[in-house]
Every structure is written in structure tokens, then in C-alpha cells.
Short mmCIF file of C-alpha atoms and ligand atoms in Angstrom, two decimals:
data_model
loop_
_atom_site.label_atom_id
_atom_site.label_comp_id
_atom_site.label_asym_id
_atom_site.label_seq_id
_atom_site.Cartn_x
_atom_site.Cartn_y
_atom_site.Cartn_z
CA MET A 1 39.99 14.96 -15.25
CA ASN A 2 41.23 16.71 -12.16
CA GLY A 3 39.75 16.02 -8.83
CA GLN A 4 37.84 19.04 -8.45
CA VAL A 5 36.00 18.94 -11.78
CA GLY A 6 35.79 15.14 -11.06
CA ASN A 7 33.72 15.97 -7.82
CA VAL A 8 31.66 18.71 -9.54
CA HIS A 9 30.52 16.02 -11.95
CA LEU A 10 29.87 13.47 -9.27
CA MET A 11 27.64 16.05 -7.35
CA GLN A 12 25.80 16.82 -10.60
CA LYS A 13 25.08 13.36 -11.19
CA LEU A 14 24.10 12.58 -7.74
CA ASN A 15 21.73 15.45 -7.73
CA ARG A 16 20.23 14.44 -11.09
CA LEU A 17 19.72 10.98 -9.71
CA LYS A 18 17.99 12.34 -6.71
CA VAL A 19 15.55 14.31 -8.60
CA LEU A 20 14.70 11.51 -10.82
CA SER A 21 14.32 8.98 -8.00
CA CYS A 22 11.89 11.49 -6.27
CA ILE A 23 9.85 11.90 -9.37
CA ARG A 24 9.66 8.04 -10.24
CA LYS A 25 8.51 7.30 -6.61
CA ASN A 26 5.91 10.35 -6.75
CA PRO A 27 4.13 10.61 -9.77
CA TYR A 28 2.36 13.95 -10.44
CA ILE A 29 4.62 15.89 -8.22
CA VAL A 30 5.29 19.74 -8.46
CA ARG A 31 8.81 21.41 -8.61
CA PRO A 32 8.51 23.03 -5.05
CA ALA A 33 7.54 19.57 -3.65
CA VAL A 34 10.80 17.88 -5.29
CA ALA A 35 12.86 20.63 -3.65
CA GLU A 36 11.52 20.08 -0.41
CA GLN A 37 11.87 16.40 -0.63
CA THR A 38 15.30 16.39 -1.99
CA GLY A 39 16.72 19.44 0.08
CA LEU A 40 17.89 21.14 -3.31
CA SER A 41 17.10 24.62 -4.37
CA LEU A 42 14.27 25.56 -6.48
CA ALA A 43 16.64 26.98 -9.03
CA SER A 44 18.74 23.75 -9.01
CA ILE A 45 15.42 21.79 -9.41
CA THR A 46 14.41 23.96 -12.41
CA ASN A 47 17.79 23.23 -14.07
CA ILE A 48 17.87 19.55 -13.58
CA VAL A 49 14.29 18.95 -14.29
CA SER A 50 15.00 20.63 -17.75
CA PHE A 51 17.71 18.23 -18.23
CA LEU A 52 15.72 15.25 -17.53
CA ILE A 53 12.75 16.57 -19.68
CA GLU A 54 15.47 16.98 -22.61
CA LYS A 55 16.56 13.21 -21.92
CA GLY A 56 13.19 11.97 -22.10
CA LEU A 57 13.09 10.61 -18.75
CA VAL A 58 10.43 13.29 -17.31
CA VAL A 59 7.34 14.89 -18.78
CA GLU A 60 5.32 17.82 -17.96
CA THR A 61 1.69 16.64 -17.40
CA GLY A 62 -0.98 19.22 -16.53
CA PHE A 63 -1.32 21.60 -13.60
CA GLU A 64 -1.81 20.91 -9.92
CA ASN A 65 -5.23 21.16 -8.36
CA ALA A 66 -4.49 23.68 -5.78
CA GLU A 67 -7.14 26.19 -4.42
CA ARG A 68 -4.99 29.32 -4.35
CA ILE A 69 -4.67 32.34 -6.17
CA GLY A 70 -1.84 32.88 -8.76
CA ARG A 71 -0.16 30.67 -11.30
CA LYS A 72 -0.63 26.78 -10.70
CA ALA A 73 2.50 24.62 -10.66
CA VAL A 74 3.11 22.10 -13.46
CA LEU A 75 2.90 18.40 -12.60
CA LEU A 76 5.81 16.11 -13.20
CA LYS A 77 5.97 12.58 -13.94
CA PHE A 78 8.54 9.76 -15.16
CA CYS A 79 8.39 9.10 -18.58
CA PRO A 80 8.98 5.26 -19.23
CA SER A 81 8.30 5.34 -23.07
CA GLU A 82 11.21 7.04 -24.46
CA HIS A 83 13.64 4.56 -23.60
CA ASN A 84 13.76 0.72 -23.97
CA LEU A 85 14.94 -2.30 -21.95
CA ILE A 86 15.70 -5.89 -22.90
CA CYS A 87 14.67 -8.32 -20.31
CA VAL A 88 15.47 -11.97 -20.61
CA SER A 89 13.81 -14.65 -18.46
CA ILE A 90 15.58 -18.04 -18.18
CA SER A 91 13.34 -21.01 -16.56
CA GLN A 92 13.82 -24.57 -16.61
CA SER A 93 11.70 -25.02 -19.55
CA ARG A 94 11.59 -21.69 -21.46
CA ILE A 95 13.68 -18.78 -22.40
CA SER A 96 11.79 -15.56 -23.29
CA VAL A 97 13.44 -12.45 -24.46
CA SER A 98 11.26 -9.15 -24.13
CA LEU A 99 11.62 -5.64 -25.35
CA THR A 100 10.23 -3.30 -22.84
CA ASP A 101 9.69 0.32 -21.78
CA LEU A 102 11.34 1.34 -18.58
CA ASP A 103 8.16 0.38 -16.59
CA GLY A 104 8.42 -3.23 -17.93
CA LYS A 105 5.60 -2.72 -20.57
CA ILE A 106 6.26 -5.56 -22.96
CA LEU A 107 6.37 -4.32 -26.63
CA GLN A 108 7.59 -7.58 -28.11
CA THR A 109 8.73 -10.85 -26.90
CA LYS A 110 10.69 -13.78 -28.52
CA ASP A 111 10.07 -17.17 -26.99
CA PHE A 112 12.34 -20.40 -27.29
CA ASP A 113 11.57 -23.80 -25.76
CA PHE A 114 14.41 -24.73 -23.46
CA SER A 115 15.08 -27.66 -21.26
CA GLU A 116 18.01 -29.84 -20.23
CA GLN A 117 20.31 -27.75 -22.32
CA SER A 118 23.78 -26.61 -21.78
CA ALA A 119 24.74 -22.78 -20.83
CA LYS A 120 26.48 -22.45 -24.18
CA GLU A 121 23.13 -23.55 -26.00
CA ALA A 122 21.07 -21.11 -23.99
CA LEU A 123 23.52 -18.38 -24.62
CA LEU A 124 23.16 -18.88 -28.61
CA LYS A 125 19.37 -18.52 -28.25
CA ILE A 126 19.54 -15.56 -25.94
CA LYS A 127 21.74 -13.77 -28.48
CA SER A 128 19.73 -14.59 -31.42
CA GLY A 129 16.69 -13.17 -29.49
CA ILE A 130 18.41 -10.09 -28.55
CA SER A 131 19.80 -9.28 -31.76
CA ALA A 132 16.29 -9.67 -33.38
CA LEU A 133 14.75 -7.24 -30.94
CA ILE A 134 17.60 -4.87 -31.07
CA ALA A 135 17.33 -4.42 -34.71
CA GLU A 136 13.64 -3.07 -33.97
CA VAL A 137 14.85 0.03 -31.87
CA ASP A 138 17.28 3.09 -31.97
CA PRO A 139 20.31 1.60 -30.21
CA SER A 140 20.93 5.03 -28.34
CA LYS A 141 17.47 4.57 -26.63
CA LEU A 142 18.53 0.86 -25.32
CA LEU A 143 19.62 1.52 -21.59
CA GLY A 144 20.39 -2.00 -20.68
CA ILE A 145 19.92 -5.77 -20.54
CA GLY A 146 18.49 -7.67 -17.80
CA ILE A 147 18.67 -11.36 -17.25
CA ALA A 148 16.55 -13.11 -14.56
CA VAL A 149 17.56 -16.76 -14.14
CA SER A 150 16.46 -19.38 -11.72
CA ALA A 151 19.86 -19.78 -9.98
CA LEU A 152 22.10 -18.30 -7.36
CA VAL A 153 23.67 -15.15 -8.95
CA LEU A 154 26.69 -13.79 -7.43
CA SER A 155 27.54 -10.12 -7.15
CA ASP A 156 29.81 -10.09 -10.36
CA GLY A 157 26.87 -11.51 -12.42
CA THR A 158 28.11 -15.01 -12.54
CA LEU A 159 25.84 -18.10 -11.82
CA ALA A 160 26.89 -20.20 -8.88
CA VAL A 161 24.32 -22.66 -8.30
CA SER A 162 21.75 -23.08 -10.99
CA SER A 163 18.90 -25.29 -9.61
CA LYS A 164 17.92 -28.27 -11.93
CA MET A 165 19.64 -26.68 -14.92
CA ARG A 166 22.92 -27.84 -13.45
CA TRP A 167 24.96 -25.12 -15.28
CA ASP A 168 28.55 -24.74 -14.36
CA LYS A 169 29.84 -21.29 -13.30
CA THR A 170 28.66 -19.24 -16.23
CA ASP A 171 29.51 -15.70 -17.14
CA LEU A 172 26.32 -14.55 -18.67
CA LYS A 173 27.21 -10.98 -18.11
CA GLY A 174 30.47 -10.73 -19.61
CA GLU A 175 29.44 -12.83 -22.66
CA LEU A 176 26.54 -10.44 -23.46
CA GLU A 177 28.35 -7.30 -22.72
CA LYS A 178 30.96 -8.24 -25.14
CA GLU A 179 28.50 -9.19 -27.88
CA PHE A 180 26.15 -6.11 -27.45
CA ASN A 181 28.18 -3.32 -25.80
CA LYS A 182 25.35 -2.53 -23.44
CA PRO A 183 25.38 -2.82 -19.69
CA VAL A 184 23.91 -6.31 -18.55
CA PHE A 185 22.66 -7.05 -15.13
CA VAL A 186 21.89 -10.63 -14.10
CA THR A 187 19.79 -11.52 -11.25
CA ASP A 188 18.09 -14.27 -9.65
CA SER A 189 14.46 -14.71 -11.05
CA SER A 190 13.01 -14.56 -7.33
CA VAL A 191 14.49 -11.05 -7.08
CA ALA A 192 12.68 -9.95 -10.13
CA ARG A 193 9.49 -11.21 -8.62
CA ALA A 194 9.99 -9.77 -5.28
CA HIS A 195 10.69 -6.40 -6.93
CA TYR A 196 7.26 -6.58 -8.55
CA CYS A 197 5.76 -7.43 -4.92
CA ASN A 198 7.70 -4.57 -3.22
CA GLU A 199 6.22 -2.29 -5.92
CA PHE A 200 2.75 -3.53 -6.05
CA VAL A 201 1.74 -6.31 -3.39
CA SER A 202 3.37 -5.17 -0.20
CA GLY A 203 1.53 -2.74 1.79
CA GLU A 204 2.40 0.93 2.68
CA ASN A 205 3.91 0.51 6.20
CA ILE A 206 5.86 -2.70 5.58
CA ARG A 207 9.69 -1.86 6.72
CA SER A 208 10.76 -5.39 6.43
CA MET A 209 9.34 -7.84 3.54
CA LEU A 210 10.36 -11.46 3.27
CA PHE A 211 9.36 -12.89 -0.27
CA VAL A 212 9.13 -16.67 -0.49
CA ASP A 213 9.28 -17.85 -4.19
CA LEU A 214 7.88 -21.32 -4.87
CA VAL A 215 8.80 -21.37 -8.64
CA ASP A 216 11.48 -23.82 -9.40
CA GLY A 217 12.45 -24.74 -5.77
CA VAL A 218 12.29 -22.49 -2.87
CA GLY A 219 13.93 -18.95 -2.81
CA ALA A 220 13.82 -16.29 -0.42
CA VAL A 221 14.31 -12.40 -0.89
CA HIS A 222 14.45 -9.54 1.69
CA PHE A 223 13.43 -5.92 1.12
CA TYR A 224 14.09 -3.50 3.85
CA GLU A 225 12.76 -0.09 3.81
CA GLY A 226 11.91 -0.49 0.42
CA HIS A 227 15.27 -1.67 -0.83
CA LEU A 228 16.62 -4.98 -1.81
CA ASN A 229 18.77 -6.50 0.99
CA ARG A 230 21.70 -7.57 -1.04
CA SER A 231 23.38 -9.39 1.76
CA VAL A 232 20.70 -12.02 1.89
CA ILE A 233 21.46 -14.63 -0.81
CA GLY A 234 18.07 -16.37 -0.04
CA GLU A 235 18.98 -20.00 -0.96
CA ILE A 236 16.51 -21.18 2.06
CA GLY A 237 15.63 -24.15 -0.54
CA HIS A 238 18.97 -25.60 0.47
CA THR A 239 18.68 -25.20 4.27
CA THR A 240 18.12 -28.70 6.07
CA VAL A 241 14.72 -29.26 7.58
CA GLU A 242 15.10 -32.96 8.10
CA LYS A 243 18.33 -34.45 8.98
CA ASP A 244 18.27 -37.75 7.15
CA GLY A 245 15.76 -36.57 4.57
CA ASP A 246 15.96 -37.28 0.76
CA GLU A 247 18.97 -36.52 -1.36
CA CYS A 248 19.07 -33.19 -2.83
CA PHE A 249 20.97 -32.21 -6.14
CA CYS A 250 23.13 -29.86 -4.13
CA GLY A 251 24.74 -32.78 -2.30
CA ASN A 252 23.11 -32.50 0.99
CA ARG A 253 20.18 -34.47 2.48
CA GLY A 254 16.80 -33.17 3.62
CA CYS A 255 16.91 -29.75 1.87
CA LEU A 256 13.59 -27.67 2.23
CA GLU A 257 12.99 -27.64 -1.48
CA ILE A 258 13.07 -31.36 -1.67
CA MET A 259 11.13 -32.18 1.41
CA CYS A 260 8.36 -29.80 0.45
CA SER A 261 8.21 -30.25 -3.25
CA LEU A 262 5.08 -31.51 -5.17
CA GLU A 263 7.41 -33.75 -6.95
CA ARG A 264 8.30 -35.74 -3.86
CA ALA A 265 4.68 -35.76 -2.85
CA GLY A 266 3.94 -37.27 -6.31
CA GLU A 267 6.52 -39.94 -6.11
CA GLN A 268 5.19 -41.17 -2.86
CA TYR A 269 1.73 -41.13 -3.92
CA LYS A 270 2.82 -43.34 -7.05
CA LYS A 271 4.67 -45.58 -4.46
CA SER A 272 1.52 -46.02 -2.35
CA GLY A 273 -0.38 -47.11 -5.75
CA LYS A 274 -3.07 -44.43 -5.45
CA GLY A 275 -2.00 -42.43 -8.42
CA LYS A 276 0.63 -41.86 -11.35
CA SER A 277 1.74 -38.05 -11.06
CA ILE A 278 1.78 -34.87 -9.48
CA ASP A 279 -1.75 -34.07 -10.94
CA ASP A 280 -3.03 -37.20 -9.39
CA VAL A 281 -1.83 -36.14 -5.99
CA ILE A 282 -3.35 -32.76 -6.24
CA LYS A 283 -6.67 -33.89 -7.38
CA GLY A 284 -6.52 -36.52 -4.47
CA TYR A 285 -5.90 -33.60 -2.04
CA GLU A 286 -8.70 -31.56 -3.56
CA SER A 287 -11.29 -34.38 -3.21
CA GLY A 288 -10.14 -35.17 0.45
CA GLU A 289 -8.36 -38.66 -0.38
CA LYS A 290 -6.60 -39.49 2.80
CA THR A 291 -3.02 -40.28 1.43
CA ALA A 292 -2.92 -37.34 -0.71
CA VAL A 293 -4.11 -34.92 2.21
CA ALA A 294 -1.41 -36.54 4.43
CA LEU A 295 1.52 -36.12 1.85
CA LEU A 296 0.69 -32.55 1.07
CA ASN A 297 -0.07 -31.42 4.59
CA ARG A 298 3.44 -33.05 5.23
CA ALA A 299 4.90 -31.04 2.55
CA GLY A 300 3.22 -27.77 3.72
CA GLU A 301 4.62 -28.58 7.16
CA TYR A 302 8.10 -28.73 6.06
CA LEU A 303 7.72 -25.34 4.07
CA GLY A 304 6.22 -23.75 7.36
CA ILE A 305 9.40 -25.07 9.30
CA GLY A 306 11.70 -23.45 6.59
CA MET A 307 9.62 -19.99 6.53
CA ALA A 308 9.77 -19.88 10.25
CA ASN A 309 13.47 -20.34 10.31
CA ALA A 310 13.83 -17.43 7.91
CA VAL A 311 11.44 -15.38 9.83
CA ASN A 312 13.22 -15.79 13.07
CA VAL A 313 16.37 -14.48 11.28
CA LEU A 314 14.86 -11.56 9.44
CA ASN A 315 12.07 -10.50 11.53
CA PRO A 316 9.79 -9.21 8.63
CA ASP A 317 6.48 -7.28 9.00
CA ALA A 318 5.14 -9.17 5.97
CA VAL A 319 5.90 -12.65 4.45
CA ILE A 320 4.45 -12.87 0.76
CA ILE A 321 4.38 -16.40 -0.56
CA ASN A 322 4.34 -16.76 -4.48
CA ALA A 323 2.32 -19.86 -4.86
CA GLY A 324 4.42 -21.03 -8.06
CA GLN A 325 4.29 -24.93 -8.05
CA TYR A 326 1.53 -24.89 -5.48
CA GLN A 327 -0.92 -22.78 -7.77
CA GLY A 328 -3.28 -25.79 -8.22
CA CYS A 329 -3.46 -26.38 -4.42
CA THR A 330 -3.14 -23.21 -2.49
CA ALA A 331 -4.66 -24.98 0.67
CA VAL A 332 -1.16 -26.55 1.24
CA LEU A 333 0.01 -22.88 1.78
CA ASP A 334 -2.35 -22.37 4.57
CA VAL A 335 -0.84 -25.46 6.18
CA ALA A 336 2.33 -23.96 5.87
CA ILE A 337 1.59 -20.58 7.16
CA ASP A 338 -0.02 -22.35 10.34
CA GLU A 339 3.10 -24.46 10.94
CA ALA A 340 5.29 -21.28 10.57
CA ARG A 341 3.35 -19.32 13.02
CA ARG A 342 3.59 -22.13 15.62
CA ARG A 343 7.35 -22.19 15.10
CA ILE A 344 8.09 -18.27 15.10
CA PHE A 345 9.08 -16.62 18.15
CA SER A 346 5.62 -15.85 19.80
CA ALA A 347 6.75 -12.27 20.36
CA LEU A 348 7.13 -11.84 16.41
CA SER A 349 4.26 -13.91 15.25
CA ASP A 350 1.42 -11.56 16.07
CA GLY A 351 3.03 -8.61 14.03
CA ILE A 352 3.63 -10.54 10.91
CA GLU A 353 1.22 -10.51 7.89
CA PHE A 354 1.29 -13.55 5.80
CA LYS A 355 0.11 -13.01 2.20
CA THR A 356 -0.03 -15.25 -0.96
CA ALA A 357 0.34 -14.21 -4.41
CA GLU A 358 0.67 -15.49 -8.01
CA ILE A 359 3.26 -13.67 -9.83
CA SER A 360 2.78 -14.24 -13.81
CA ASP A 361 5.50 -13.87 -16.14
CA SER A 362 4.52 -10.38 -17.25
CA MET A 363 4.60 -9.14 -13.70
CA MET A 364 8.07 -10.67 -13.30
CA ILE A 365 9.21 -8.80 -16.43
CA GLU A 366 7.79 -5.52 -14.50
CA GLY A 367 9.90 -6.43 -11.52
CA MET A 368 12.85 -6.98 -13.70
CA ALA A 369 12.50 -3.67 -15.11
CA GLN A 370 12.33 -1.99 -11.62
CA ASN A 371 15.50 -3.73 -10.75
CA LEU A 372 17.16 -2.54 -14.00
CA CYS A 373 16.05 1.10 -13.39
CA GLU A 374 17.44 0.77 -10.01
CA CYS A 375 20.80 -0.41 -11.34
CA ILE A 376 20.87 2.12 -13.94
CA PHE A 377 19.85 5.13 -12.01
CA ASP A 378 22.32 4.49 -9.41
CA ILE A 379 25.37 6.51 -8.60
CA ASN A 380 27.63 3.68 -9.14
CA PHE A 381 26.36 3.20 -12.72
CA ASP A 382 28.97 4.59 -15.25
CA GLY A 383 26.87 4.64 -18.18
CA GLU A 384 26.48 7.90 -20.47
CA ILE A 385 23.03 8.87 -19.54
CA PHE A 386 23.95 11.28 -16.79
ZN1 ZN B 401 19.80 -28.84 -1.37
#
């Protein structure tokens, strides 16, 4: 392809993506409004929308409700149901492989029990789940495969630090692309949950959102002006909050995720002779038992220190905390928020809204689908669709 033809194709792809993104973000929009928002001519919009309708990515859905004389414009909407995604979620105890539409609506799921297994064993299960689900759909309609894993994921899709699963550097992306010949995007599970919050939980006027995830450790994700800030890797769980604190699996001492964990509080409760498990310390906390209250408040304070450190670096308007391991005792999160507010620069503190959320597995799948669509409908993606 010569340079000029290449540029024309690139421009065409860019304009199609611009229009698709505008329609995705503004359901029930009319063609003139798309032209206004994208800066393209109405004639170009007409052509591009026809292309997107033919591809099954946009549908016409009724007429605008305008009080003016003349033909009313047709409303346009993103169509999630004509194409499919595979969303794989890998946690410390379970692998689930789901077939979804482009909005992350789950059509079918295969679940596998999974704990203390190697990356190789996990990969075999993932491959068998994906094979079974792919057999159910038209392969040309499957746009991509997303993997959310509780791990630090490098930009090339390999895993670097994998929480308690302790996998070595694993190339999930390469292995699965070779097997299924579809684009594979690997992301940290916390990023998938944060995508859901960015879409559905975060408020309208939030420019900078910090998402703190308390599932399988402590992760942080930053969104700026609605987009994932990819330069923040978010491993606040392994920042030090106590110089000579407990030993962490990462090799350091006093990491946030150890010092604020329920596991640690449970062990100390056991040592005090008051109970035997994490459930006991939570029950003790709820009933006001002094040792349990002191242990969990201490955990909350450590969490608050970690959050304040992140806030003083990122200056968010909103901090959304996914309760995760603290779902049974969310009062600990109030302690954490109070502690964080005490330690944040006072000039920032008043403007920050703290919210708690409980992001379920199905919400995380919706977040994964959002993330996958952003990757697939991106100018750098070289797939066939555009
Ligand atoms: Zn650590």
C-alpha cells in the first residue's frame, strides 16, 4: 500500500471510530448532533453511519421528540448485541469464562474451581472454557477475548507480580492468541472493576477518579477525564506503611496490603485467645468486643494511610472504595476514610468525595467489556472490523 492510500485508510478508520465513540457515549443521538460533536460534515456522517449500521454496530431507533415542523431526525444507538466478547476472570479461588455481548451482558458462563494451581494448569482450564463457548457463536462475530486477573499486568499483556497465586512471568496473551487467532487483552481485575465505576458509579463532574480495590489485596486505579491513566500501575498494596511491619510475599516488610488485611487481624485475634478465624474478629467487631474493635480499627487506619499517600500524589475529586474483603464490616472503611482525611493535604481534603461500593462479579464483567471495547475501537487496534 503506498503512503497516500495508507493515509486515506487511516483517516477513514479514525473518522469511523470517532463517530462510533460519539454514538456509544450518547445513546439516542441524531445525525446532525453527531456532526456537531465530531466536527465532520453531515454528508460524511451519513456515509459512516450507514457503514456502522451495515456492520451491526449502530441501530436506528425511533424519531427525535422535537417540536418543529418538518421531518424529524432518526435516533441512533450503539448496538451491543450483534457481536460477542469472551471475558475471563481469574481470581485466587475461581476461574470463570463468560460469553457476553459488547455491553458485557452475560450470555453463558463456564466456572472452574481454582486454587493454588500453576499458570499452566489455569491455562488448560481457560482454553477448555473458551473452546466450549466459541463453539456456540459465529466466529466472525467474536471481536476479542479479555482476561482479568488479580495481578500486575505489564503493557505487553504479561503478568509481573501475581498476588498470592505466585505465578511466574506468564504470557497469557501470546498463548491464547496462538490458540484462538483472536485479539487477547489482559488486564488487572481492579482495572475491570474501575471501568465499571467510571461508567456507572462515578459522578458526572468527576475529572479525576481514584478507585481503591480491596479484593485479593489492595489495588489502585486512576481515571482522568473519563480515561484510564495507564501510567499509574496502582500497586499501592505494596507501598510501605510500617517500616518494621509484617513480612509480605513480595519480599518487603510492612506493605499496606498485609498491614490492613483481615487475615492479619484474624491471626492476631487468634493469638489473643478471643477467637479462631477472620469471621470471629468480624463478629467481635460488630458486637463491640474491645480487642476485635481495636484490631480492625488499626487495619482501617493503615488503609487510610495508604489512601492518603495515593491521594496526595494523584489529587482525585473522588475516591471510590470497593469493599471487597471488608464487605462484612464496612464500618472499618469509615475509620479508613477518617484517617485518610486527617492525612491528606488540607487544601485537597474538602474537595474530595469518598464513596464505598460493592462491585459484584457480573459488574466486573461489564467493566471488562467496556475495557475491551475501548481497546478494540481504538485507532491502534489493527483488527478487521474497520
Ligand atoms: Zn508487599
